[in-house]
Coordinates of C-alpha atoms and ligand atoms in Angstrom, one line a residue:
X1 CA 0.0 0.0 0.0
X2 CA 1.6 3.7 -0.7
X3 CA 2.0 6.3 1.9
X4 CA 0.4 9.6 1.0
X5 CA 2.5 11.2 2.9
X6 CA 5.9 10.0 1.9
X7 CA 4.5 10.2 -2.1
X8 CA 3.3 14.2 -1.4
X9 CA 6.4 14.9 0.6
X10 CA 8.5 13.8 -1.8
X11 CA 6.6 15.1 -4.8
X12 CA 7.0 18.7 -2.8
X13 CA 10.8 18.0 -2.3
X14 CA 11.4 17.3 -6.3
X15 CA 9.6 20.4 -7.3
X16 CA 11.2 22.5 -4.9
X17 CA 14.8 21.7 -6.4
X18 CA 13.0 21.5 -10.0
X19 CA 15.6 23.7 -12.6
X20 CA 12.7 24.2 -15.2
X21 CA 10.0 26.7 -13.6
X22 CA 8.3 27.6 -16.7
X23 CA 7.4 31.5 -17.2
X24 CA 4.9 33.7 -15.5
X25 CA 1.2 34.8 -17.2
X26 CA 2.8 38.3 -17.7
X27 CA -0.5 39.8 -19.4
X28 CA -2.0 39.8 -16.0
X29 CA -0.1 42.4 -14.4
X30 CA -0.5 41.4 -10.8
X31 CA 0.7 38.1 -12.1
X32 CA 3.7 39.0 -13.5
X33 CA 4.9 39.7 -9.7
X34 CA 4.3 36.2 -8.6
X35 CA 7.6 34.3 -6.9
X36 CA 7.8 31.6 -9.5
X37 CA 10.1 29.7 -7.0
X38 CA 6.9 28.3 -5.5
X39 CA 4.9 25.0 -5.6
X40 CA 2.6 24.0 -3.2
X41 CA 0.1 20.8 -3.3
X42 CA -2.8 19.8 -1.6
X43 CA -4.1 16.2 -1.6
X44 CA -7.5 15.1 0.1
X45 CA -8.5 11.5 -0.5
X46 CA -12.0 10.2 -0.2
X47 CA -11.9 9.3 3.7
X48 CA -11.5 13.2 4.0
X49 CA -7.6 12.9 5.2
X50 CA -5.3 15.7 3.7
X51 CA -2.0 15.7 2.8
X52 CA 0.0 18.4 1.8
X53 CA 3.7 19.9 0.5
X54 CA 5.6 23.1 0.0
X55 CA 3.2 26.0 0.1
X56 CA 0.1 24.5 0.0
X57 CA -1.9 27.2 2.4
X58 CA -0.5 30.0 -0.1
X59 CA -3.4 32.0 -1.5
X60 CA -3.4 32.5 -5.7
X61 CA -5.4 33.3 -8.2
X62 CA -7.4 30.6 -9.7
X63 CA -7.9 31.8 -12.7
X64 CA -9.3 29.5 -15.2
X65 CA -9.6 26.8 -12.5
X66 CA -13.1 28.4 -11.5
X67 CA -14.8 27.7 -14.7
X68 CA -15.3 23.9 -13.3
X69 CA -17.8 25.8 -10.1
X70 CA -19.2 28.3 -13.1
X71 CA -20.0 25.3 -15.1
X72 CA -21.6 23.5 -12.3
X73 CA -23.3 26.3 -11.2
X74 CA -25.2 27.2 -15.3
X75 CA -25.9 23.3 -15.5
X76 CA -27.8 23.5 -12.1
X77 CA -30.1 26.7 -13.7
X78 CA -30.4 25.8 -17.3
X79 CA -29.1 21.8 -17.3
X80 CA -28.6 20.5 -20.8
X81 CA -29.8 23.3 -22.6
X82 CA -26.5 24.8 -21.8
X83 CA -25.2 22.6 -24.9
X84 CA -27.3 24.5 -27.3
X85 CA -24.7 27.9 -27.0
X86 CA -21.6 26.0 -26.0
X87 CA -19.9 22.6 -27.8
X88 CA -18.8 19.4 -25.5
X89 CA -15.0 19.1 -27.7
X90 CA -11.7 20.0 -27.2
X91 CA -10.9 23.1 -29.0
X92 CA -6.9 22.3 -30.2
X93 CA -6.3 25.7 -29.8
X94 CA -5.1 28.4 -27.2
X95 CA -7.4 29.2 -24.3
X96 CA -7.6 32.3 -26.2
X97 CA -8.4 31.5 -29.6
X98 CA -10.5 33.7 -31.5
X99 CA -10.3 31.9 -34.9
X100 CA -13.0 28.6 -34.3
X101 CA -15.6 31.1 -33.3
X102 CA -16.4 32.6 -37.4
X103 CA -16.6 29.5 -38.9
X104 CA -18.5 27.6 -35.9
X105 CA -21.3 30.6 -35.5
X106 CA -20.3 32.3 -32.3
X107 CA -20.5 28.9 -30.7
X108 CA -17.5 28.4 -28.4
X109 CA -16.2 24.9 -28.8
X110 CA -16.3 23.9 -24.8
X111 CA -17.3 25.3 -21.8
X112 CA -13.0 25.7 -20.5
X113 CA -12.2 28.0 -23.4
X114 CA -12.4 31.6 -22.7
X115 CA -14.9 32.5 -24.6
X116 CA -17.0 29.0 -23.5
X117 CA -16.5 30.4 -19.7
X118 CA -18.1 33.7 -21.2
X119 CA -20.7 31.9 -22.2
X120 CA -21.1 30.3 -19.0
X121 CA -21.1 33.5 -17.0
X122 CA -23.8 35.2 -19.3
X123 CA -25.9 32.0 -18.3
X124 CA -24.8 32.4 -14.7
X125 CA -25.9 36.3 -14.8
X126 CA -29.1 35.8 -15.9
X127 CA -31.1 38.9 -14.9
X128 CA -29.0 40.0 -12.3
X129 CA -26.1 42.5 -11.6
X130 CA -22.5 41.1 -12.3
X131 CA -21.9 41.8 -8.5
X132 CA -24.6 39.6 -7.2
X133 CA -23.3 36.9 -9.2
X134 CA -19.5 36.8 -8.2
X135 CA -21.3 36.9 -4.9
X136 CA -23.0 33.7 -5.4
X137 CA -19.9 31.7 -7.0
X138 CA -17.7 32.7 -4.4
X139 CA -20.5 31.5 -1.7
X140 CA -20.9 28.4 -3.9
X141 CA -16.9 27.8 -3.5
X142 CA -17.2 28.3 0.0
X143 CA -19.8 25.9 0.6
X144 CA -17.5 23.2 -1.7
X145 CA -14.7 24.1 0.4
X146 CA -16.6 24.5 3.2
X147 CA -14.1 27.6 4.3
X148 CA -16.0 31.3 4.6
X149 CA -12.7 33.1 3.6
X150 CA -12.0 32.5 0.2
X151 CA -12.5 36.1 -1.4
X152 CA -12.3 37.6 -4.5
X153 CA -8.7 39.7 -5.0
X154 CA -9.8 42.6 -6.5
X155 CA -6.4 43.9 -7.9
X156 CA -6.2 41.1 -9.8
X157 CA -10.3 41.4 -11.2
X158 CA -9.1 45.2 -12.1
X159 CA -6.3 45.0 -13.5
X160 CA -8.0 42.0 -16.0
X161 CA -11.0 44.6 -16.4
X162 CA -8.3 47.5 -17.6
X163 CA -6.6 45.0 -20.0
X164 CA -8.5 41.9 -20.9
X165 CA -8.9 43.4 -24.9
X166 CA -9.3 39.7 -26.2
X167 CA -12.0 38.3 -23.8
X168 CA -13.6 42.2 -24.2
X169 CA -13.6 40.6 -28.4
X170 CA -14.2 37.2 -28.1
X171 CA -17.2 38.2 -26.1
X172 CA -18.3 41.0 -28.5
X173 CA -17.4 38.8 -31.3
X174 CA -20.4 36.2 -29.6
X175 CA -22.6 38.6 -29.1
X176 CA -22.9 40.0 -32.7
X177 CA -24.1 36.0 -33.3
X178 CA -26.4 36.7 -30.7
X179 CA -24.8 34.0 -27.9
X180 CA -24.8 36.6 -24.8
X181 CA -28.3 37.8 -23.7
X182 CA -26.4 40.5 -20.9
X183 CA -24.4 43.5 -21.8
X184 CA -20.6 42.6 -22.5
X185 CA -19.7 45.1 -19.9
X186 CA -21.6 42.9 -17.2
X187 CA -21.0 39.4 -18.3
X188 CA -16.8 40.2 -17.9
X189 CA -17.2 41.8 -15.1
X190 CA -18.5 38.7 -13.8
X191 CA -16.2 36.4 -15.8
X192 CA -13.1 38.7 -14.6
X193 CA -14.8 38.2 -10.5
X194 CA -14.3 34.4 -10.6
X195 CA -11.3 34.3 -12.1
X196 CA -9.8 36.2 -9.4
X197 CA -11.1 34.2 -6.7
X198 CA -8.0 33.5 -4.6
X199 CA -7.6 30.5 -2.9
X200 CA -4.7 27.6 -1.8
X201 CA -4.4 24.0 -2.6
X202 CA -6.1 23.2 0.2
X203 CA -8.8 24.9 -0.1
X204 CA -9.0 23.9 -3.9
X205 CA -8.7 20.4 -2.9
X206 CA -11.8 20.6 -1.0
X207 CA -13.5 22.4 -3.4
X208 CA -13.2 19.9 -5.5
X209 CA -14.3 16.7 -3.6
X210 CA -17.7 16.5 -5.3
X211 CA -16.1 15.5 -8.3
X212 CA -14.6 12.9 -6.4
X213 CA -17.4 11.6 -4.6
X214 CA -19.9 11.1 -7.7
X215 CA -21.1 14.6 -6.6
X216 CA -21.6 14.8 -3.2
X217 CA -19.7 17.4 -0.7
X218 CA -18.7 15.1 1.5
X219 CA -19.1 17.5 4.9
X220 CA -23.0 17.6 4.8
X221 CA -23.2 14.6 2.6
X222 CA -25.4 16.9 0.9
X223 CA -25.7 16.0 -3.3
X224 CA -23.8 19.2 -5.0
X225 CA -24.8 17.4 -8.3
X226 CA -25.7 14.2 -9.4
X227 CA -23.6 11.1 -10.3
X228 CA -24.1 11.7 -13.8
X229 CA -23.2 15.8 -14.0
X230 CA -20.6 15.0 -11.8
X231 CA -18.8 12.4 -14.6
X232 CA -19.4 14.5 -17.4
X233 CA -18.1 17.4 -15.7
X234 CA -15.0 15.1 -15.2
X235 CA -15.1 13.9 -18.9
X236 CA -15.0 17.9 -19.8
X237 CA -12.0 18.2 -17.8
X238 CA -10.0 15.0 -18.9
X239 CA -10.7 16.5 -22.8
X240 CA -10.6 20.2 -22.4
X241 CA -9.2 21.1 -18.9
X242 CA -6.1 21.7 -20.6
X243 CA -6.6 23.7 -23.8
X244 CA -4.3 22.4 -26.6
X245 CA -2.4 20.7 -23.9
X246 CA -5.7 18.3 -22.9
X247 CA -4.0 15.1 -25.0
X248 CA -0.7 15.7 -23.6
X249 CA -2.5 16.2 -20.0
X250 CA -4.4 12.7 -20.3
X251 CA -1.1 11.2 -22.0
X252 CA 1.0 12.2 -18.6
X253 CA -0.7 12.8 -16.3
X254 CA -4.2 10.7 -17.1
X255 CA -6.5 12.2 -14.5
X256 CA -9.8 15.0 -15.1
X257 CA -8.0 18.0 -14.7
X258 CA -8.6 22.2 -15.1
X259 CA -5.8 24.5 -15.4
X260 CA -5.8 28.1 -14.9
X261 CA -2.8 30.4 -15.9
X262 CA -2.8 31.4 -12.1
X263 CA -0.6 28.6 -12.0
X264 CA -2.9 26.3 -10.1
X265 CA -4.3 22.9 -11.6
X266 CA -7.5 21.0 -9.7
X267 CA -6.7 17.2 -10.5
X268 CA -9.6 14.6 -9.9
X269 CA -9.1 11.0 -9.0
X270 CA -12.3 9.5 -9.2
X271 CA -13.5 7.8 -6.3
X272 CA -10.0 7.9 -4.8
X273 CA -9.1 11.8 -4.2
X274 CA -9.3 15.2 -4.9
X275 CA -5.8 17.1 -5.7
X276 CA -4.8 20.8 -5.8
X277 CA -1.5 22.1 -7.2
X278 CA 0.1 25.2 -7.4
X279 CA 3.0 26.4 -8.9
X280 CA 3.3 30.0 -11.0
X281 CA 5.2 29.4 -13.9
X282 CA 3.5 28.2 -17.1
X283 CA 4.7 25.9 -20.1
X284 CA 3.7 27.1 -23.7
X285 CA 0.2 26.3 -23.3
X286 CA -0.4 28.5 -20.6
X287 CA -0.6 25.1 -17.4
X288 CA 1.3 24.7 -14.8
X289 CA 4.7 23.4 -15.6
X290 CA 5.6 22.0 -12.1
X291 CA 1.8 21.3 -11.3
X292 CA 1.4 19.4 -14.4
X293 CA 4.4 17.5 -13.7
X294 CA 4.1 16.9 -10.0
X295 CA 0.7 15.4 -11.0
X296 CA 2.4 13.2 -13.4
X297 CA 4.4 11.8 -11.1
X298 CA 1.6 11.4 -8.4
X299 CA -0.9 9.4 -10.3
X300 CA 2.8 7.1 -11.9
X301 CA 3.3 6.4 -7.9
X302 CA -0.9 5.9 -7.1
X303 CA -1.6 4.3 -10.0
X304 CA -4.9 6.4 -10.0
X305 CA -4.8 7.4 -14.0
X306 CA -7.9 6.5 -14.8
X307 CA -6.4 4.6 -17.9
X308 CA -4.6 2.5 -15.4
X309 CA -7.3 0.8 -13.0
X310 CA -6.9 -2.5 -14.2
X311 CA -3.4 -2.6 -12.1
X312 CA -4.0 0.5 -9.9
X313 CA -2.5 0.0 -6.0
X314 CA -5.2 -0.5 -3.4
X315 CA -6.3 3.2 -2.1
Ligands
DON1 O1 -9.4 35.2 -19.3 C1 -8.2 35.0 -19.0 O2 -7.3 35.1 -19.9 C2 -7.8 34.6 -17.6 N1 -8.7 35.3 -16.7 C3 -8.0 33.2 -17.4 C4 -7.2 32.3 -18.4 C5 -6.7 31.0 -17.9 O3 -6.6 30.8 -16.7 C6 -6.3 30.1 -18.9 N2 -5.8 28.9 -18.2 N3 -4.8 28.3 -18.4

């Protein structure tokens, strides 16, 4: 049987001493100022124990990481009707990427892409003020994380508010095609909000149990969502959790996963545990280099790929 803590300890040790840190998301200013010496990981497994390395109670910004509680959340107020504005398939290109939207209608290719997660938030807005809505995904985070002091970091909201020029076109560019019901102004405001949640890996761990537990937070033993939203939300991630790097993800690493240019990755072993890691410095694809890779070597140790049951070590 492996030892979580000697596997997380050790995973923390070799990233630490790792030569290959992978650059800083620069385009977000407050970003750009990020110690990319860190790593931090947070591992809680599905009898609720935690494990953790390096700086796993450092906050940062999740970035692209909270479109998994966005997506949740528009499933739970519109369900499958969702699917009519946004695709289910990886995208192959950037997180970015403005150049699938002309030919495909103003229909984003998957909820993970930038201008899917704008989508998301115009469903998530509804009738309401961009304000009220941050409000309720951070509350909904809270409750999945069962902490009342994760916050938004509003430097970090601000600054993507004064420069974000390609989610301001992507988001223009799917509204002329009529795919966002709200003003622009209000649905980024609201997409810019959860993206600058900040949190740490163990907080994101914990956020991110229901995913392990067939969608139930397993505090309350409450249902978040049900068994079957809860796999397809980890199909989503295993195929487009990491942007053009989603095959290479699944290749290395083999586990539902969501990436945000933060830095931080939220890893899902079904049934087995839920895993944060953190570390600022991206590869070309805009993920985690040292998260991706610390993963890698966490689910070669577990054996919890999920394309590796047949032989996986007892949990
Ligand atoms: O919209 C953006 O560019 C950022 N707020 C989020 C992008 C992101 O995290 C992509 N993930 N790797």
């Amino acid at each position: 049987m492996h030892d979580l803590t000697t596997i997380v300890a050790e995973i923390a040790e070799e990233m630490q001493a790792a030569p290959d840190r992978g650059r800083r998301a620069d385009y977000i200013a407050p970003l750009a100022r990020v110690d990319v010496g860190q790593f931090g990981m947070a591992v809680v497994n599905a009898d609720g124990q935690m494990f953790t390395g390096g700086s796993a109670d450092e906050l940062f910004s999740v970035q692209s990481v909270s479109k998994v509680f966005a997506l949740t959340l528009a499933l739970g107020r519109v369900g499958d009707q969702l699917w009519d504005r946004v695709g289910r398939e990886p995208s192959g290109s950037a997180f970015n990427s403005v150049v699938q939207l002309e030919s495909e209608q103003g229909i984003p290719r998957n909820p993970f892409i930038n201008a899917g997660a704008i989508v998301v938030a115009d469903v998530n807005l509804g009738r309401g003020r961009s304000r009220e809505s941050i409000g309720e995904i951070v509350r909904f985070v809270r409750y999945l994380a069962d902490d009342d002091t994760i916050a938004v970091d509003v430097e970090v909201a601000t600054s993507e508010q004064e420069t974000g020029y390609r989610n301001v076109a992507l988001a223009n560019y799917m509204k002329s095609f009529g795919n966002l019901r709200s003003p622009v102004e209000d649905v980024l405001a609201l997409y810019f909000g959860q993206c600058a949640i900040a949190m740490n890996c163990r907080q994101l761990a914990m956020a991110g149990r229901y995913l392990m537990a067939a969608g139930l937070n397993p505090t309350s033993g409450h249902r978040v969502v049900s068994k079957a939203r809860a796999r397809r939300i980890n199909a989503l991630m295993l195929t487009c959790g990491h942007y053009d790097a989603s095959g290479d993800f699944a290749f290395r690493v083999g586990l539902p996963g969501k990436s945000g240019v933060g830095g931080g990755i939220l890893a899902v072993a079904p049934g087995r545990a839920s895993i944060a890691v953190w570390s600022p410095g991206l590869n070309a694809q805009g993920n985690s280099q040292l998260g991706t890779l610390a993963l890698e070597r966490l689910a070669v140790r577990t054996g919890w790929s999920v394309f590796d049951r047949g032989d996986a070590l007892p949990a």
